[in-house]
Coordinates of C-alpha atoms in Angstrom, one line a residue:
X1 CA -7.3 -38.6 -3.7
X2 CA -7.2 -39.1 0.1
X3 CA -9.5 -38.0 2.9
X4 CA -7.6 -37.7 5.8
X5 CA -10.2 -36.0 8.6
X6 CA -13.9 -34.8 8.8
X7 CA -15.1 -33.1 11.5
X8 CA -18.2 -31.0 12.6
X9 CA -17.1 -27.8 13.3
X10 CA -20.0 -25.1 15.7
X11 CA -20.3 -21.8 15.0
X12 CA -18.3 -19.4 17.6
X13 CA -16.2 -17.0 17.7
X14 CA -14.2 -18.0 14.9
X15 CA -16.6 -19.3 12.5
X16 CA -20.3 -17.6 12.2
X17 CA -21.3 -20.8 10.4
X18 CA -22.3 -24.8 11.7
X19 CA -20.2 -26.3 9.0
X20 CA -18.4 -29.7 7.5
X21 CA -14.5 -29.7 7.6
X22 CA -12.6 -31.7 5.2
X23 CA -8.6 -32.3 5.2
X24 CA -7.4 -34.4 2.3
X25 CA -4.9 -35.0 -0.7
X26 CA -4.1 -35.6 -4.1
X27 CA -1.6 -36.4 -6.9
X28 CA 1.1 -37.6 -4.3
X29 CA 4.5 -38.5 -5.9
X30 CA 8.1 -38.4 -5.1
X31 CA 10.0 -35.4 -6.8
X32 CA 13.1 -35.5 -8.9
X33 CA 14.8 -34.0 -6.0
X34 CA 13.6 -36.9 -4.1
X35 CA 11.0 -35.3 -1.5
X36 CA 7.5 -36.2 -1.3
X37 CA 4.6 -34.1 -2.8
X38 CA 1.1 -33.8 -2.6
X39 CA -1.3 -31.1 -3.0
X40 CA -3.0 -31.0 0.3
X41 CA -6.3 -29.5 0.6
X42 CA -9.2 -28.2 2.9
X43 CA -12.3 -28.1 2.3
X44 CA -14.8 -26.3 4.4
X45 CA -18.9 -27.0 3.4
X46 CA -22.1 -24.8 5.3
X47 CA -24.9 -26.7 6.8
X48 CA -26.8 -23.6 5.7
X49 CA -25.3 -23.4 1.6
X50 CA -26.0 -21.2 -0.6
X51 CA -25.0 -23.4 -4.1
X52 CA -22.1 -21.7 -4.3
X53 CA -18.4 -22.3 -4.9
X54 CA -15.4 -20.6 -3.7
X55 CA -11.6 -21.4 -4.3
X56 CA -9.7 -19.5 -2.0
X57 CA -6.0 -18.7 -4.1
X58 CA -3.7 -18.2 -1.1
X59 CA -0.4 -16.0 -1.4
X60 CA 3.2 -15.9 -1.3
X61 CA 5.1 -18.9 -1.9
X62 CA 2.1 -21.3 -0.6
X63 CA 3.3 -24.4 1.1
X64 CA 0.6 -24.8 4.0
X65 CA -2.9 -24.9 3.9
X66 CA -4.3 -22.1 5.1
X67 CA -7.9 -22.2 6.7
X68 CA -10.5 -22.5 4.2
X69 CA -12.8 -19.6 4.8
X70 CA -12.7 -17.8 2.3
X71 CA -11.7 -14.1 3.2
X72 CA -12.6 -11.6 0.5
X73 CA -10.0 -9.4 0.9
X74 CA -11.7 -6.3 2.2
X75 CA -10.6 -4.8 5.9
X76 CA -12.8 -6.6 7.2
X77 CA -11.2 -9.9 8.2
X78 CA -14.8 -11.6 9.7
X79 CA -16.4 -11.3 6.2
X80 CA -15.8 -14.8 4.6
X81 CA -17.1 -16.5 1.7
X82 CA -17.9 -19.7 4.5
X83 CA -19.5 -16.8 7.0
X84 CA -22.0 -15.7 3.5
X85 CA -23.0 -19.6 3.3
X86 CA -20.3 -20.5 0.5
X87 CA -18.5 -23.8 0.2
X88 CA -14.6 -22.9 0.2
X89 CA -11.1 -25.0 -0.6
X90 CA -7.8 -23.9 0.1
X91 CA -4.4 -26.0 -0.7
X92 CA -1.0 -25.6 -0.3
X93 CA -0.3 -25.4 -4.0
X94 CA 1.0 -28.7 -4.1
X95 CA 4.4 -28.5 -1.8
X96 CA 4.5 -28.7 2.2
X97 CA 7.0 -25.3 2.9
X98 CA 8.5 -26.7 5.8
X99 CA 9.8 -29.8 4.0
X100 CA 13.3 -28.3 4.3
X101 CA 13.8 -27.3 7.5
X102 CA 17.7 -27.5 6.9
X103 CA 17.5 -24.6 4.2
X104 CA 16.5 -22.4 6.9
X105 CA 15.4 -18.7 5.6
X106 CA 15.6 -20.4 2.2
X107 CA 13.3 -23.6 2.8
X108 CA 10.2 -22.4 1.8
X109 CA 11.2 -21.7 -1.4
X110 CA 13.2 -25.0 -2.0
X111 CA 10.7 -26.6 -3.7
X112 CA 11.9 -25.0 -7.1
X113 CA 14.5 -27.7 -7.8
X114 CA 11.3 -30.0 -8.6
X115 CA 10.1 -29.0 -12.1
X116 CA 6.7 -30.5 -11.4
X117 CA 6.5 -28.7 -8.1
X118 CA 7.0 -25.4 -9.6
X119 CA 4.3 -26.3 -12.4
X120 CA 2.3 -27.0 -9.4
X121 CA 2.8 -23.8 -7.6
X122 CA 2.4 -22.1 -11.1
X123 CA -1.0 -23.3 -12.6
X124 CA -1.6 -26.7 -12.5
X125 CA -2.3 -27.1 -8.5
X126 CA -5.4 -25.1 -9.1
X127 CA -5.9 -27.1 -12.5
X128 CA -6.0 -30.7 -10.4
X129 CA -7.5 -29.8 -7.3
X130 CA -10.8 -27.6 -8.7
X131 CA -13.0 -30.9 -10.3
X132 CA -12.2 -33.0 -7.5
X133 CA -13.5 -30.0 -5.4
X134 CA -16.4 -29.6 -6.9
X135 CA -17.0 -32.9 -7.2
X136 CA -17.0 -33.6 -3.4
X137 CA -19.4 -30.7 -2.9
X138 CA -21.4 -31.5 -5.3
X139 CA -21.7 -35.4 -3.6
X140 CA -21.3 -34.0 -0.4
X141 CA -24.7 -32.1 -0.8
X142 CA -26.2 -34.3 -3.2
X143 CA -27.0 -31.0 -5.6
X144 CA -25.4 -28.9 -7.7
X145 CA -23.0 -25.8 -8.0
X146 CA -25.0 -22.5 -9.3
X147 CA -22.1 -20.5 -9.4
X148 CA -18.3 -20.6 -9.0
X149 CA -15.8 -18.1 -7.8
X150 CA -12.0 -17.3 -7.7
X151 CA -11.2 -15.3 -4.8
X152 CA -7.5 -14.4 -4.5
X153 CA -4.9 -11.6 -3.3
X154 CA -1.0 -10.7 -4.0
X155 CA -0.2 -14.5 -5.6
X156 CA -3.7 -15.7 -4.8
X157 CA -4.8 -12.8 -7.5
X158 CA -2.1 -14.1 -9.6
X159 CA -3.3 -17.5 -9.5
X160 CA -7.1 -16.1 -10.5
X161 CA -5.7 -14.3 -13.3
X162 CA -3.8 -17.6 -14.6
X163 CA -7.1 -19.5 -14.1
X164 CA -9.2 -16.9 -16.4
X165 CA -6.8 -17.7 -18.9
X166 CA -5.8 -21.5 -18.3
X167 CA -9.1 -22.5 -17.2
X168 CA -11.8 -19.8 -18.6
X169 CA -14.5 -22.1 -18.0
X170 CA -14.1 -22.9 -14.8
X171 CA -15.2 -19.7 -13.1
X172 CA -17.7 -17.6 -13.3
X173 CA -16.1 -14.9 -11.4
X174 CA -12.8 -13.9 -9.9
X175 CA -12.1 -11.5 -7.4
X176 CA -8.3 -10.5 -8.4
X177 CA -6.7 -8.3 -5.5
X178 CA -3.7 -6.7 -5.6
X179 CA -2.0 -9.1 -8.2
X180 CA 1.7 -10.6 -8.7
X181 CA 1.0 -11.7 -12.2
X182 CA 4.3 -11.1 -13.5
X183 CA 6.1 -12.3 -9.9
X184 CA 9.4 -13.3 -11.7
X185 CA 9.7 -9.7 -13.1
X186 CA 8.9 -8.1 -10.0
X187 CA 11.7 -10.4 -7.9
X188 CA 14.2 -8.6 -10.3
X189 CA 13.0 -5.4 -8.6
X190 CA 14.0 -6.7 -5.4
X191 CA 17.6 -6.8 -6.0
X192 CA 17.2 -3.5 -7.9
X193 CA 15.6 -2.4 -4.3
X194 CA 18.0 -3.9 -2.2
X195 CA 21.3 -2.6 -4.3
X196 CA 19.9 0.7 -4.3
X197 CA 19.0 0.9 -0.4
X198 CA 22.3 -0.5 0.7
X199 CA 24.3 2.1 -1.4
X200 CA 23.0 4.5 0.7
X201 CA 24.7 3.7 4.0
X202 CA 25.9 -0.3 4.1
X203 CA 22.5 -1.7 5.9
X204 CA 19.3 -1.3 4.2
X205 CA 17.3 -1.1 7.3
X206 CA 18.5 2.2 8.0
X207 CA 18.4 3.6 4.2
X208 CA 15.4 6.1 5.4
X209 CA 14.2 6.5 8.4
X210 CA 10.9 6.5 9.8
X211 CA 10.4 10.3 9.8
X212 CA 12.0 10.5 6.5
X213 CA 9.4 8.6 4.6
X214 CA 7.3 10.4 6.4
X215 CA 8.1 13.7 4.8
X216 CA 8.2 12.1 1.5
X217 CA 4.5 11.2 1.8
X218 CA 3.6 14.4 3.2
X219 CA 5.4 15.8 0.2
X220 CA 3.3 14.4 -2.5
X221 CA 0.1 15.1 -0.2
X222 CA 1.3 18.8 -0.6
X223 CA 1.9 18.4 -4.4
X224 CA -1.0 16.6 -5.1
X225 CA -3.9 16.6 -2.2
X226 CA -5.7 19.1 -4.1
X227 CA -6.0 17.1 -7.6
X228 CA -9.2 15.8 -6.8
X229 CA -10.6 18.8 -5.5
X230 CA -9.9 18.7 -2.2
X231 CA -7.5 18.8 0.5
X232 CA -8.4 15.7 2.4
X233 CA -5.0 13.8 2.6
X234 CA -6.2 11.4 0.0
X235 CA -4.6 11.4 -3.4
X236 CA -7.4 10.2 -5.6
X237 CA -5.7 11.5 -9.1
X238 CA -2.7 9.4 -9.1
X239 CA -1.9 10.0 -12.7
X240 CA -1.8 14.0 -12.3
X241 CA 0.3 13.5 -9.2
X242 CA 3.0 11.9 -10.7
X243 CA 4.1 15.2 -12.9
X244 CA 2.9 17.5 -9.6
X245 CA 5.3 15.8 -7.8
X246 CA 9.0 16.4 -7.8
X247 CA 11.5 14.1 -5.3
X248 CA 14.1 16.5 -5.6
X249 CA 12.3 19.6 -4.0
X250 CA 13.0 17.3 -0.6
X251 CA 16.8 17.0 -1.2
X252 CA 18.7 19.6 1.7
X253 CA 22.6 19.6 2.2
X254 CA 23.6 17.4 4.5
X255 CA 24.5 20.4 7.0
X256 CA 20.5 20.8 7.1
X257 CA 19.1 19.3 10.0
X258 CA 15.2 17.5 9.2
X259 CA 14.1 14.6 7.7
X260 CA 15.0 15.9 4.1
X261 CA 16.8 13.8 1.8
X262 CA 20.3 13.4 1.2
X263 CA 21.4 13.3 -2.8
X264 CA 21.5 9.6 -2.5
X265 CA 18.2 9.1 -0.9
X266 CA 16.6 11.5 -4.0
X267 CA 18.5 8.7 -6.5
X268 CA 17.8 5.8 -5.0
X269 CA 14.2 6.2 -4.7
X270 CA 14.2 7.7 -8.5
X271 CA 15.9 4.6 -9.6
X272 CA 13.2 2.5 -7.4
X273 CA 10.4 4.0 -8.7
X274 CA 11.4 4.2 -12.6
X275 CA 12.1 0.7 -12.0
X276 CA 14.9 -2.2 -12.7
X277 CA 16.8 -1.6 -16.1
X278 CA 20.1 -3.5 -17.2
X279 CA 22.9 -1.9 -18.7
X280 CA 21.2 -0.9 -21.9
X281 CA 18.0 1.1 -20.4
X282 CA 15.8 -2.0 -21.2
X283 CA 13.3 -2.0 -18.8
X284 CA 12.9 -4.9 -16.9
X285 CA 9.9 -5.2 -14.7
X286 CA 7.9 -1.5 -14.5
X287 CA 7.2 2.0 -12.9
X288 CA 6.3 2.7 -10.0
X289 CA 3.7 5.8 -8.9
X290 CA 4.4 8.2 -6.0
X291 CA 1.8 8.0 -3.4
X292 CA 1.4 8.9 0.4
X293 CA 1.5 4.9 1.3
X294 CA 5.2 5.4 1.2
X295 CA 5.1 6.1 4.7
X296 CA 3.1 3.2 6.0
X297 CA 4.1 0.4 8.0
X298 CA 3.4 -2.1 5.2
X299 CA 5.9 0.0 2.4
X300 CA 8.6 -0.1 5.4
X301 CA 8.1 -4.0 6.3
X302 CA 8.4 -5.1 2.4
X303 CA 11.3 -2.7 1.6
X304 CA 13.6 -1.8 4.4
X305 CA 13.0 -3.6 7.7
X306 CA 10.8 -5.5 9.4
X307 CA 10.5 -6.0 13.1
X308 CA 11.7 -10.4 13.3
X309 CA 14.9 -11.1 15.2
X310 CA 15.5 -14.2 12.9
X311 CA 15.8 -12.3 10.0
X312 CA 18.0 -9.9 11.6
X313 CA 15.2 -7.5 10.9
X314 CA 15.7 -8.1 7.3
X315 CA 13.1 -6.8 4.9
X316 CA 10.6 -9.6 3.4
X317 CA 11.9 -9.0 0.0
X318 CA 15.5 -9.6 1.3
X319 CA 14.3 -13.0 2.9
X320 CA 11.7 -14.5 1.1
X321 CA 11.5 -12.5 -2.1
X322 CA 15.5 -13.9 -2.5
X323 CA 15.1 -17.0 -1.6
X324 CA 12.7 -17.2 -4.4
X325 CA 14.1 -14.9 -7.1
X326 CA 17.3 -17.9 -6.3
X327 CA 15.4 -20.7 -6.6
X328 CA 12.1 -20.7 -8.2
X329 CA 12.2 -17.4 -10.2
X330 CA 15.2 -17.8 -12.2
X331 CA 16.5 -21.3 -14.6
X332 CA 18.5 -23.3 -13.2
X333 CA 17.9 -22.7 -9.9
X334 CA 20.4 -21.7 -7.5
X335 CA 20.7 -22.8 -4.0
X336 CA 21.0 -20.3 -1.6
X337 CA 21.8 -20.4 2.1
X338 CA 18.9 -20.2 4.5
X339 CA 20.8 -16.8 6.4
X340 CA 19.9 -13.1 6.0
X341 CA 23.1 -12.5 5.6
X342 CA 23.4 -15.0 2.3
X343 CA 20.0 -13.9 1.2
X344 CA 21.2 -10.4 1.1
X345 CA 24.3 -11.2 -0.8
X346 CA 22.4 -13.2 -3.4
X347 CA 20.7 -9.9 -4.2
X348 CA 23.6 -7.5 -3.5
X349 CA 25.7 -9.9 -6.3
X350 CA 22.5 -10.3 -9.0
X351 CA 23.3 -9.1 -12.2
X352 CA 20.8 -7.2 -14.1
X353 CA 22.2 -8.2 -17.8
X354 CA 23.5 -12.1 -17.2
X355 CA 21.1 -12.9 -14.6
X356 CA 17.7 -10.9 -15.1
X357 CA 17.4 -12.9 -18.6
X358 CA 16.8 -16.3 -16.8
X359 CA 13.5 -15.8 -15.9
X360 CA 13.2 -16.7 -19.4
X361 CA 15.4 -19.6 -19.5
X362 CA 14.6 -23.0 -20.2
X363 CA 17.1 -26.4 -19.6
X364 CA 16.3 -30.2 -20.1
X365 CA 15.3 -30.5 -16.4
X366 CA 13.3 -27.3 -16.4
X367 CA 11.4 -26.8 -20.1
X368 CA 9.6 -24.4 -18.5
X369 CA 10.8 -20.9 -17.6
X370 CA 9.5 -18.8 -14.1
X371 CA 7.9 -16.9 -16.6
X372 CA 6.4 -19.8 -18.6
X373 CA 4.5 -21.2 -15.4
X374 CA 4.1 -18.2 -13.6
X375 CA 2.4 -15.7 -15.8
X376 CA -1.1 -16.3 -17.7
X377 CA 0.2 -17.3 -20.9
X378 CA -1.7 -14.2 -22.8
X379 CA 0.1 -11.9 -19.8
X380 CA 2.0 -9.8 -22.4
X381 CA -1.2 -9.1 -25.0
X382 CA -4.2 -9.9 -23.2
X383 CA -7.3 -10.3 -24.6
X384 CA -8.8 -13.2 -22.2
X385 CA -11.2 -14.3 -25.3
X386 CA -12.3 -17.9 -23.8
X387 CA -13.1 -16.2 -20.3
X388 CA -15.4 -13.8 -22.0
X389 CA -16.7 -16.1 -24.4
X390 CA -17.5 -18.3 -21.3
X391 CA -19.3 -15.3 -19.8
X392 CA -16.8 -14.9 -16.8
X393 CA -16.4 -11.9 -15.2
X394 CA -13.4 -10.8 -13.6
X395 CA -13.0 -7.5 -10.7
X396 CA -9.2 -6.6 -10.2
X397 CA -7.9 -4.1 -7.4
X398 CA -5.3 -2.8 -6.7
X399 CA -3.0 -0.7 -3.7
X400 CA -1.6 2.4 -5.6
X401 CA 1.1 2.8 -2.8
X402 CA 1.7 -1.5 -3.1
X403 CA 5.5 -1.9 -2.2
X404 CA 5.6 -5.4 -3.5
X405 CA 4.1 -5.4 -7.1
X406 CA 3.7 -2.2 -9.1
X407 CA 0.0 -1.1 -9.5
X408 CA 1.6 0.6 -12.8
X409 CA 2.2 -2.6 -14.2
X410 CA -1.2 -3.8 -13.2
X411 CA -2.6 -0.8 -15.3
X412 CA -0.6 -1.7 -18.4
X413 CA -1.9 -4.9 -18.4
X414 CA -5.7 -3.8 -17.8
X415 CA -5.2 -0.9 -21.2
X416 CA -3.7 -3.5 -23.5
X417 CA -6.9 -6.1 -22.1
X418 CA -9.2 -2.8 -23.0
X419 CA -7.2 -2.0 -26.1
X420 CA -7.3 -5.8 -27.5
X421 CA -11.2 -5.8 -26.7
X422 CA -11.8 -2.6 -29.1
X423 CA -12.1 -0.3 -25.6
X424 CA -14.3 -3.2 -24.4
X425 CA -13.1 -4.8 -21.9
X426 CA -15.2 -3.4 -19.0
X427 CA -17.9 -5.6 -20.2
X428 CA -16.2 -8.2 -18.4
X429 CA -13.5 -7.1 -16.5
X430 CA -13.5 -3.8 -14.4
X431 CA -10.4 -2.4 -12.6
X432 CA -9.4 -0.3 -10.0
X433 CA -7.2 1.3 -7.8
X434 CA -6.9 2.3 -4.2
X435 CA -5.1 5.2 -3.5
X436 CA -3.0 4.8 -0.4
X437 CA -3.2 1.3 0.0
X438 CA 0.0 -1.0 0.2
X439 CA -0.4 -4.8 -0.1
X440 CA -3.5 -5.3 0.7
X441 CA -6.0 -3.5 2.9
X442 CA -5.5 -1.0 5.6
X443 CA -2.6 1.7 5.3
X444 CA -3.5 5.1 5.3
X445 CA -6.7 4.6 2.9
X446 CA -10.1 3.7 3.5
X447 CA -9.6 0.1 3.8
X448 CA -13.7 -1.4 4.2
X449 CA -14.7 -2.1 1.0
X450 CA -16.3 -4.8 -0.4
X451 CA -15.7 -6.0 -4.2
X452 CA -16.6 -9.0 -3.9
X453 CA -20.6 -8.4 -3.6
X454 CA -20.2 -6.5 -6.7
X455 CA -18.9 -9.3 -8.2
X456 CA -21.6 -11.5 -7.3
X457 CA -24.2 -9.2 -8.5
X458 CA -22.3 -9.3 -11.3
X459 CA -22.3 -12.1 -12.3
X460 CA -25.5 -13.6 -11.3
X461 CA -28.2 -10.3 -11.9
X462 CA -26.4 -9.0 -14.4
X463 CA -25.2 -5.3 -12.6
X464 CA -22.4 -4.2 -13.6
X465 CA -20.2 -2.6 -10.8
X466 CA -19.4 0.9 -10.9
X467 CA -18.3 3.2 -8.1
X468 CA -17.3 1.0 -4.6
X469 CA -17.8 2.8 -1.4
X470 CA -15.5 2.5 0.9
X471 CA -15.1 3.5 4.5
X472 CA -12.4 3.4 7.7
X473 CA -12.0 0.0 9.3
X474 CA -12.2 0.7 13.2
X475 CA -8.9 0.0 14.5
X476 CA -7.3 1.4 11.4
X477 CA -4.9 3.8 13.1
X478 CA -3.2 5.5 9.7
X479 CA -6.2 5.6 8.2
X480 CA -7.5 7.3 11.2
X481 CA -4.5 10.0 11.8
X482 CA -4.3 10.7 8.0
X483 CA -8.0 10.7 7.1
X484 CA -10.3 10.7 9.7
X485 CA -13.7 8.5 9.9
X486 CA -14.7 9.2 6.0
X487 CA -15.9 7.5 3.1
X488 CA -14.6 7.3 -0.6
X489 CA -15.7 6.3 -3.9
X490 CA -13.6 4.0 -5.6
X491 CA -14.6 4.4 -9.1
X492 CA -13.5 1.9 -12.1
X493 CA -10.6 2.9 -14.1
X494 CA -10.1 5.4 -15.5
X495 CA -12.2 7.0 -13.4
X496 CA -11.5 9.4 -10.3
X497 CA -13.3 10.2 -7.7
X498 CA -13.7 13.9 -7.8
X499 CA -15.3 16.5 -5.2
X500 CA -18.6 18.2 -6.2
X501 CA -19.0 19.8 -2.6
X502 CA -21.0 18.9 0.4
X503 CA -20.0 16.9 3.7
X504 CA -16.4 16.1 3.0
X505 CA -16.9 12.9 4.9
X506 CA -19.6 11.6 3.1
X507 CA -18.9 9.3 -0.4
X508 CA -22.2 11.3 -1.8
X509 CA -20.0 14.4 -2.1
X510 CA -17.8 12.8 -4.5
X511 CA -18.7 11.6 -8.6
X512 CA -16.5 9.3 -10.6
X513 CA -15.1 11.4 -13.5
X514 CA -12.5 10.8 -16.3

């Protein structure tokens, strides 16, 4: 390990905090593909600490080392672990992402053609880095850790969910939002996506409109508003909307002037939301719920467009969710072109019976398959045994209206957890969802919330969450048009928060029912 900086940083308008700033390295090497590797670090320490411990997991395909401060993933951006007196690392997961400047639009995924790279990104980044962590915290303050945490969102919440099964002793709480625990899988869905948008009319950007996603959201709202026991534009019983709610009843003729949907639009969202299957009907990643998110700005910039000139307004899972299904997600990997226009027709030409099987594939160069590294190795019958054991705790939430990684296929994994601890498993874990949300907060949902106290109480007095209150983050304009300044209960599954009268504002006027 090298220490490359310290510095004294003041508190001001970016940090609430007097703290300690660490840069530094580890495990460098040169790669079979002959670039140079290191997982680079940060390391941010309080003057004022509270003896506690927070790795920050970062997101998407890592590669730079993102501030340390430890941002607990509720709307509220200024809430950091380092703000509550916490120590906090971050790391770029053992890879630099602009190491291939050359690749272009493909370069941040490039990495994949190292084997130990990708083991790296996979697991054993957070594996190396966490005791030498520790360790300089530990010397740095001359006193020890009370209590560590995982705190991690989209692949960040993958990588907690790997560490409560790779390293169950190493946390005794993880904060697990909005996972991409089976990422391989849910790159197939991106070409699924991508095919079905561009049958529609040549360019996926203009697949729907605006207005027409629109009226699909306010189409479920009318279907399903009222499940909860009030009409509040909030879908809080997502698993009665899904049979209240029927696609088709927005298809017109073509003549009809609106923003109904054309026969293709109806099928391609169908086939989007029953999810990627190969010629056989074998399902391939998962489901996917109807909810009024589908109209948001987040759904839009994931699926269909996004507003950057230098991906010719491509949408993020036709840039970076290719170049990683090409060369990290699938074995061998295959080098793509750094163009939107190459990226697209990696996807447009995937195959969903000779290609979608090599997530699972193996060679001599790569023993380990995308789904072997990626996913916590108990990921298909989880029972997380060692974490419990170890008296870990672990709260997972999730968007319902996520665009990038199926909050169905979050809730499979949480019942078979439950089922394989005898209807257990919210002794230690606890789950649940946000209706409306996409990837991550804000969307048209109440988006300030805070898990992570309940976490902490959690684990260290013992309480075990139950219903989260959450409220409207100012500046919040969806959440603002579609809902107004309100609070919500967000109860643990399979709970749903249900009107029992009052102030429809208020979270008081609302009790989490089955």
């Amino acid at each position: 390990m090298s220490i490359s900086q310290i510095e004294t940083v003041a508190a001001g308008d970016d940090f609430a905090v007097d703290h300690c700033r660490i840069l530094g390295a580890a495990h460098a090497r040169t790669g079979a593909d002959g670039k140079d590797y290191q997982i680079s670090f940060e390391l941010r320490l309080p003057n004022d600490w509270n003896q506690r411990f927070v790795h920050q997991f970062n997101g998407g395909n890592d590669g730079s080392v993102v501030p340390a401060v430890g941002e607990l993933k509720g709307g509220d951006e200024s809430d950091t672990a380092l703000n509550r007196g916490y120590a906090v690392v971050s790391s770029d997961a053992g890879h630099a992402g602009d190491a291939n400047p050359e690749a272009g639009l493909a370069g941040g995924a490039r990495f994949g053609f190292d084997p130990e790279a990708r083991r790296d990104y996979g697991y054993t980044a957070v594996s190396k880095l966490h005791p030498l962590a520790t360790t300089l915290v530990e010397t740095y303050y001359d006193d020890g850790i009370d209590y560590t945490y995982g705190v991690g969102g989209s692949n960040g919440g993958r990588h907690a969910m790997v560490a409560a099964s790779r390293m169950p002793d190493a946390f005794d709480g993880l904060l697990v939002g909005y996972p991409g625990f089976n990422l391989p899988r849910a790159a197939v869905q991106h070409a699924w996506d991508i095919q079905a948008f561009k049958a529609i009319s040549g360019d996926v950007r203009t697949a729907f409109s605006r207005e027409q996603l629109a009226a699909v959201a306010d189409g479920i709202a009318q279907a399903c508003d009222s499940l909860d026991g009030l009409e509040d534009g909030y879908i809080a019983d997502t698993d009665a909307c899904q049979s209240a709610f029927d696609i088709e009843a927005l298809q017109c003729d073509a003549a009809i002037t609106g923003h109904c949907l054309s026969k293709a639009q109806v099928a391609a969202l169908t086939a989007i939301h029953n999810g990627p299957v190969n010629s056989q009907g074998v399902p391939l990643y998962s489901d996917w719920p109807w909810d009024i998110g589908i109209g948001s700005g987040d759904w839009r910039f994931w699926k269909l467009e996004t507003p950057i000139p230098p991906w010719n307004n491509q949408p993020l899972i036709g840039v970076m969710g290719s170049a990683s299904l090409a060369q990290l997600f699938t074995t061998p990997p295959t080098e793509v072109a750094g163009t939107p226009q190459a990226l697209e027709q990696y996807l447009l030409d995937f195959d969903f019976d000779s290609d979608a099987p090599t997530i699972y594939a193996t060679t001599d160069r790569y023993p380990e398959s995308a789904m072997d590294y990626m996913t916590p190795p108990d990921s298909e019958n989880p029972t997380l045994a060692d974490f419990n054991d170890q008296g870990g705790k672990m709260l997972i939430f999730h968007g319902v209206s996520d665009p990038v990684f199926s909050v169905n296929d979050t809730t499979h994994w949480y019942r078979k957890l439950d089922a394989n601890n005898n209807g257990q498993a919210e002794a230690f874990a606890r789950y649940y969802r946000v209706p409306g949300m996409p990837h991550g907060a804000g969307g048209p949902t109440v988006d300030d919330f805070d898990f992570f106290t309940a976490l902490v109480d959690w684990v260290e007095q013992g309480k075990a969450p139950e219903a989260v209150v959450a409220g409207v983050m100012p500046g919040n304009d969806d959440a603002m048009a579609q809902l107004g300044q309100v609070e919500r209960k967000l109860c643990p599954y399979p709970q749903v928060a249900r009107y029992t009268g009052g102030d429809d504002a208020s979270a008081a006027s609302f009790a989490c029912e089955e």
